[in-house]
mmCIF file of C-alpha atoms in Angstrom:
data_model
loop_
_atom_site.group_PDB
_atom_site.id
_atom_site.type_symbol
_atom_site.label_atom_id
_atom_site.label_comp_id
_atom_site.label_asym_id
_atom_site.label_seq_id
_atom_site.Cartn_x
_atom_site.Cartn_y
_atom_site.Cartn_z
ATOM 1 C CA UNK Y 1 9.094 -11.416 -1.463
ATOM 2 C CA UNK Y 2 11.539 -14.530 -0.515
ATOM 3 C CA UNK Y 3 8.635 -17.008 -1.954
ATOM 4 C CA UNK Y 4 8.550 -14.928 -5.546
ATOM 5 C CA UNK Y 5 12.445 -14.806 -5.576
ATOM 6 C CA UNK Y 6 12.831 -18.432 -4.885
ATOM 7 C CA UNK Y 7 10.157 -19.756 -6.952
ATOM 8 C CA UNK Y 8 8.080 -17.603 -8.931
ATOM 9 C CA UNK Y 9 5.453 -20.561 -9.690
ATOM 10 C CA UNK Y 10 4.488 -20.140 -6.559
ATOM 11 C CA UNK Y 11 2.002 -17.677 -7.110
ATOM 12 C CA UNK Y 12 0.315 -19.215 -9.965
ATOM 13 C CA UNK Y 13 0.001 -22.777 -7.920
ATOM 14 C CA UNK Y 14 -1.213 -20.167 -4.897
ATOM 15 C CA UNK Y 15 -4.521 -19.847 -7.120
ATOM 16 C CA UNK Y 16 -5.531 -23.508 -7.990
ATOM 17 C CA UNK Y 17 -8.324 -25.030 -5.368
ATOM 18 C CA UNK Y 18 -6.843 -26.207 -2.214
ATOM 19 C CA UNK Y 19 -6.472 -30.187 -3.442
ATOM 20 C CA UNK Y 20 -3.631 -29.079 -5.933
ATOM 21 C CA UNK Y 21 -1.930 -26.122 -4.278
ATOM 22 C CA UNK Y 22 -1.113 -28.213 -1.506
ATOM 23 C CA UNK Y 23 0.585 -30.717 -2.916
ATOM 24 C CA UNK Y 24 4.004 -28.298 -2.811
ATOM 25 C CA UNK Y 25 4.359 -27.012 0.870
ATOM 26 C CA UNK Y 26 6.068 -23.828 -0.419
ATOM 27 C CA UNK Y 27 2.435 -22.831 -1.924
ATOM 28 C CA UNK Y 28 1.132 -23.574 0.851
ATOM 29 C CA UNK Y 29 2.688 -21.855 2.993
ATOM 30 C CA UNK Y 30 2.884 -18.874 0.061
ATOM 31 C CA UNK Y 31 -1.319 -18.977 -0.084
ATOM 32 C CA UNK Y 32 -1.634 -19.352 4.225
ATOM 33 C CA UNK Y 33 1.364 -15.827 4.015
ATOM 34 C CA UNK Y 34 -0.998 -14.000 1.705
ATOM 35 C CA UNK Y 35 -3.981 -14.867 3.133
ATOM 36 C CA UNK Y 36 -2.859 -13.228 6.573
ATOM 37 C CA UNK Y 37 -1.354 -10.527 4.338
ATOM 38 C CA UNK Y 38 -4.955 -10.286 3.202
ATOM 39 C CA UNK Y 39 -6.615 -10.001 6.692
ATOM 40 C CA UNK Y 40 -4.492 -7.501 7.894
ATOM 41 C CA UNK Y 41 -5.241 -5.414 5.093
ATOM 42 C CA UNK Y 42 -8.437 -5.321 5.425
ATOM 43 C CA UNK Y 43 -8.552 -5.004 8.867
ATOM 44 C CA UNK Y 44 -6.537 -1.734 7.759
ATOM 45 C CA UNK Y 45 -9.099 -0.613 5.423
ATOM 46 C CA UNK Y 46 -11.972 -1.368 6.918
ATOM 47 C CA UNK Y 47 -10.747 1.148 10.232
ATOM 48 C CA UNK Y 48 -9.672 3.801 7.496
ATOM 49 C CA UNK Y 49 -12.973 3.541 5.874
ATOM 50 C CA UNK Y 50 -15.072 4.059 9.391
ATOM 51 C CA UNK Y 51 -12.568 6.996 9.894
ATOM 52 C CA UNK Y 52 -13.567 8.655 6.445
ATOM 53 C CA UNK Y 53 -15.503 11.789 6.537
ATOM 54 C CA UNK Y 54 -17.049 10.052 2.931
ATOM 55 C CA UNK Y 55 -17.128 11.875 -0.210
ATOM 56 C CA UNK Y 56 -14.200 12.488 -2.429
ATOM 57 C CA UNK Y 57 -11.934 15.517 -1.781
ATOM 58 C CA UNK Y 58 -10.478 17.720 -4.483
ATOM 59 C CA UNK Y 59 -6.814 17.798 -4.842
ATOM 60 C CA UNK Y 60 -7.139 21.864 -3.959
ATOM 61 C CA UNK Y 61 -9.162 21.213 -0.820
ATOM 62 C CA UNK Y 62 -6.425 18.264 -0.043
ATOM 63 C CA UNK Y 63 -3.385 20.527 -0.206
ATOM 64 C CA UNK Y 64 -5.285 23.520 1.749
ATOM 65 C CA UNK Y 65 -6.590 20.894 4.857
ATOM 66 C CA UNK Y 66 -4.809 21.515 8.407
ATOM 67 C CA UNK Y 67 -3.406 18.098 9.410
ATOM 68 C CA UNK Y 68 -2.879 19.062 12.731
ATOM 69 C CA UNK Y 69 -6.964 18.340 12.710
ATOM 70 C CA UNK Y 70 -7.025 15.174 11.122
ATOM 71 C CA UNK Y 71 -7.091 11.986 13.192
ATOM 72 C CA UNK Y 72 -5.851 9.812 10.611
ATOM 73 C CA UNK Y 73 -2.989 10.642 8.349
ATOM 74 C CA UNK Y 74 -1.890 7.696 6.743
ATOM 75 C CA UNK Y 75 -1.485 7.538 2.938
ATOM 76 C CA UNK Y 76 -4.585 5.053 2.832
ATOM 77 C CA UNK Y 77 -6.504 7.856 4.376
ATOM 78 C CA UNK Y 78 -5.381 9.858 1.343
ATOM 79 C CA UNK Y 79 -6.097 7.552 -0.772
ATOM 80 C CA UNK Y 80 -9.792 7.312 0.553
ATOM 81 C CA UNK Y 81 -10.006 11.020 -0.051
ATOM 82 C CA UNK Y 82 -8.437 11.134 -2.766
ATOM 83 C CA UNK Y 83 -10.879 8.461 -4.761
ATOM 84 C CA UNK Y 84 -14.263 8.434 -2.257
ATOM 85 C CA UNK Y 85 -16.107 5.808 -1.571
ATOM 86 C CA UNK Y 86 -16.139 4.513 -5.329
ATOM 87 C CA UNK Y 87 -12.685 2.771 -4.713
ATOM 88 C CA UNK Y 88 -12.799 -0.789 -3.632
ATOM 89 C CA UNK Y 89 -11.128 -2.934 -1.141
ATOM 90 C CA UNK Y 90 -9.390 -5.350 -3.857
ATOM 91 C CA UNK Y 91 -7.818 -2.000 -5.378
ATOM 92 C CA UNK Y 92 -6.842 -0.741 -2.319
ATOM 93 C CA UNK Y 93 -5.031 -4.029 -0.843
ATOM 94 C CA UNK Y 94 -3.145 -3.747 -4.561
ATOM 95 C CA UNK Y 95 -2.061 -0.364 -3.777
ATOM 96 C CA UNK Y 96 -1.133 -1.184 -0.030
ATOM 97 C CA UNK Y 97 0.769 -4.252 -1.062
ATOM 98 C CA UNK Y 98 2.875 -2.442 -3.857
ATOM 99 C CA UNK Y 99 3.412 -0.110 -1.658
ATOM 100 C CA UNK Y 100 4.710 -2.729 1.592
ATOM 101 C CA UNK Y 101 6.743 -4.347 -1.730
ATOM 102 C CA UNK Y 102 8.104 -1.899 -2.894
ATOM 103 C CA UNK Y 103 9.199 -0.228 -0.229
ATOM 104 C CA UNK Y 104 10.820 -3.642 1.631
ATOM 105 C CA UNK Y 105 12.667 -4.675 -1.646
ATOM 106 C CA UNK Y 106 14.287 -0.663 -2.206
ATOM 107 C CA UNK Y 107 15.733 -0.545 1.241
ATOM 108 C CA UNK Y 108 16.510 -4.241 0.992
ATOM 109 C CA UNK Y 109 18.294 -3.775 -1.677
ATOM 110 C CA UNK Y 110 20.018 -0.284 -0.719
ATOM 111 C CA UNK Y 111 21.335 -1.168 2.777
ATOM 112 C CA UNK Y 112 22.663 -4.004 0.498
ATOM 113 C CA UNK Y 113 24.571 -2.169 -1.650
ATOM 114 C CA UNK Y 114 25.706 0.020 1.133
ATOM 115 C CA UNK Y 115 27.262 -2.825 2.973
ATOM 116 C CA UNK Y 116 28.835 -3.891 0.101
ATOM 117 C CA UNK Y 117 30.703 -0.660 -0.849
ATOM 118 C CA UNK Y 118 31.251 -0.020 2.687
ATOM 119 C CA UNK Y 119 33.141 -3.484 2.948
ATOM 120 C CA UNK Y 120 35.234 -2.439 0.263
ATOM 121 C CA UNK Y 121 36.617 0.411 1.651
ATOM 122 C CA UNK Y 122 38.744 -0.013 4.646
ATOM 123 C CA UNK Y 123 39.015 3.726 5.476
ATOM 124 C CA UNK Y 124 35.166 3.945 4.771
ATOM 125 C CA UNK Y 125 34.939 0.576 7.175
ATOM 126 C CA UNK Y 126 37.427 1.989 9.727
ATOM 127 C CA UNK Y 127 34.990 5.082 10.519
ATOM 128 C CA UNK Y 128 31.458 2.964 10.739
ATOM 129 C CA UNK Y 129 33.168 1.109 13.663
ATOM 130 C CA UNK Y 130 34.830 4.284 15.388
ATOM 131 C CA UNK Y 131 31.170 5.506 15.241
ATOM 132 C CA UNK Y 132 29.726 1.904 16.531
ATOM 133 C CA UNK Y 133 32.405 2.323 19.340
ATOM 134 C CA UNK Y 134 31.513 5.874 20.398
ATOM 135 C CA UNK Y 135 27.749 5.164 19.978
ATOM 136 C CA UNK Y 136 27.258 2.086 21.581
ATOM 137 C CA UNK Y 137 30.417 2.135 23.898
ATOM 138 C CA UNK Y 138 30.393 -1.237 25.972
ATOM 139 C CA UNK Y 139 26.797 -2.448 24.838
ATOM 140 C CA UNK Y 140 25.946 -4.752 21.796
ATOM 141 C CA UNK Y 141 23.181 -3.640 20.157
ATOM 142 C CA UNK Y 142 21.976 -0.272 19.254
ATOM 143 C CA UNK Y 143 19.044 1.134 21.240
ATOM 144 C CA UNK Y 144 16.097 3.138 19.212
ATOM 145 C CA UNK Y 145 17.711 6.486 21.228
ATOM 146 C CA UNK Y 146 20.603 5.331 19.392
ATOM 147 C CA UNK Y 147 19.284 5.665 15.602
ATOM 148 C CA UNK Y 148 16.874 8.281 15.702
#
C-alpha cells in the first residue's frame, strides 16, 4: 500500500513490458512486490483447492456444517464452497488481496488515530503507561503472553 500512496502511477507503469517499467526503480520494485504477492497467493489457492470436497455448497448446508470436522476453515475455503469449482484463480487473488488491503490499511489507520487521541490526553496517556509498567515491569517489549 506504501507504493500506491506514494505514487499511484506506479501501478499503471507496473503493466507496460519489462523494457519500459524498468526504467523507474519504484515500478520495479512495485511489479517484483506483486509478483511475490502473486505467488503466494496462489500457492494459497492452489492448497485450498486440493483441500475442497468440490461442488458448490448451499448457504443452508454452510450454516448447518460442524466445523469442528472441517480441516480447513479459512475464509478462502468458504469462498471455494461458497462459489465451486466455477470460480477462478484471478477472482480469487482479487478477493484475497482486497481482503489483505483492506484489512492492513483499517487497522493502520485505527491504531493511528488511537495514538493520536491518546497523545492528546494526558490523563488518557498517564494510564497506558501505568498499564505498560505493571504489564511489562522491568522488560522492554511486550511478549505474545502479554497481549493475548
Amino acid at each position: 500500500t506504501g507504493y500506491r500512496s506514494q505514487n499511484p502511477l506506479l501501478l499503471a507503469l507496473s503493466k507496460l513490458p519489462d523494457e519500459y517499467s524498468g526504467l523507474l526503480k519504484e515500478a520495479q520494485e512495485y511489479r517484483e512486490s506483486l509478483a511475490q504477492l502473486n505467488a503466494v497467493l496462489d500457492q494459497v489457492i492452489e492448497a485450498a483447492r486440493q483441500s475442497s470436497s468440490g461442488g458448490t455448497l448451499d448457504i443452508e448446508a454452510l450454516q448447518v456444517r460442524d466445523l469442528s470436522e472441517t480441516k480447513d476453515t479459512s475464509l478462502l475455503r468458504f469462498l471455494l464452497d461458497v462459489r465451486g469449482e466455477d470460480v477462478t484463480s484471478a477472482q480469487l487473488k482479487d478477493d484475497l488481496r482486497t481482503l489483505l488491503i483492506a484489512g492492513h490499511e483499517t487497522v493502520g489507520s485505527a491504531i493511528t488515530w488511537a495514538t493520536f487521541e491518546i497523545t492528546r490526553n494526558p490523563a488518557v496517556m498517564a494510564k497506558v503507561h501505568e498499564e505498560l509498567d505493571d504489564v511489562l515491569g522491568d522488560r522492554d517489549e511486550p511478549t505474545f503472553e502479554d497481549v493475548e
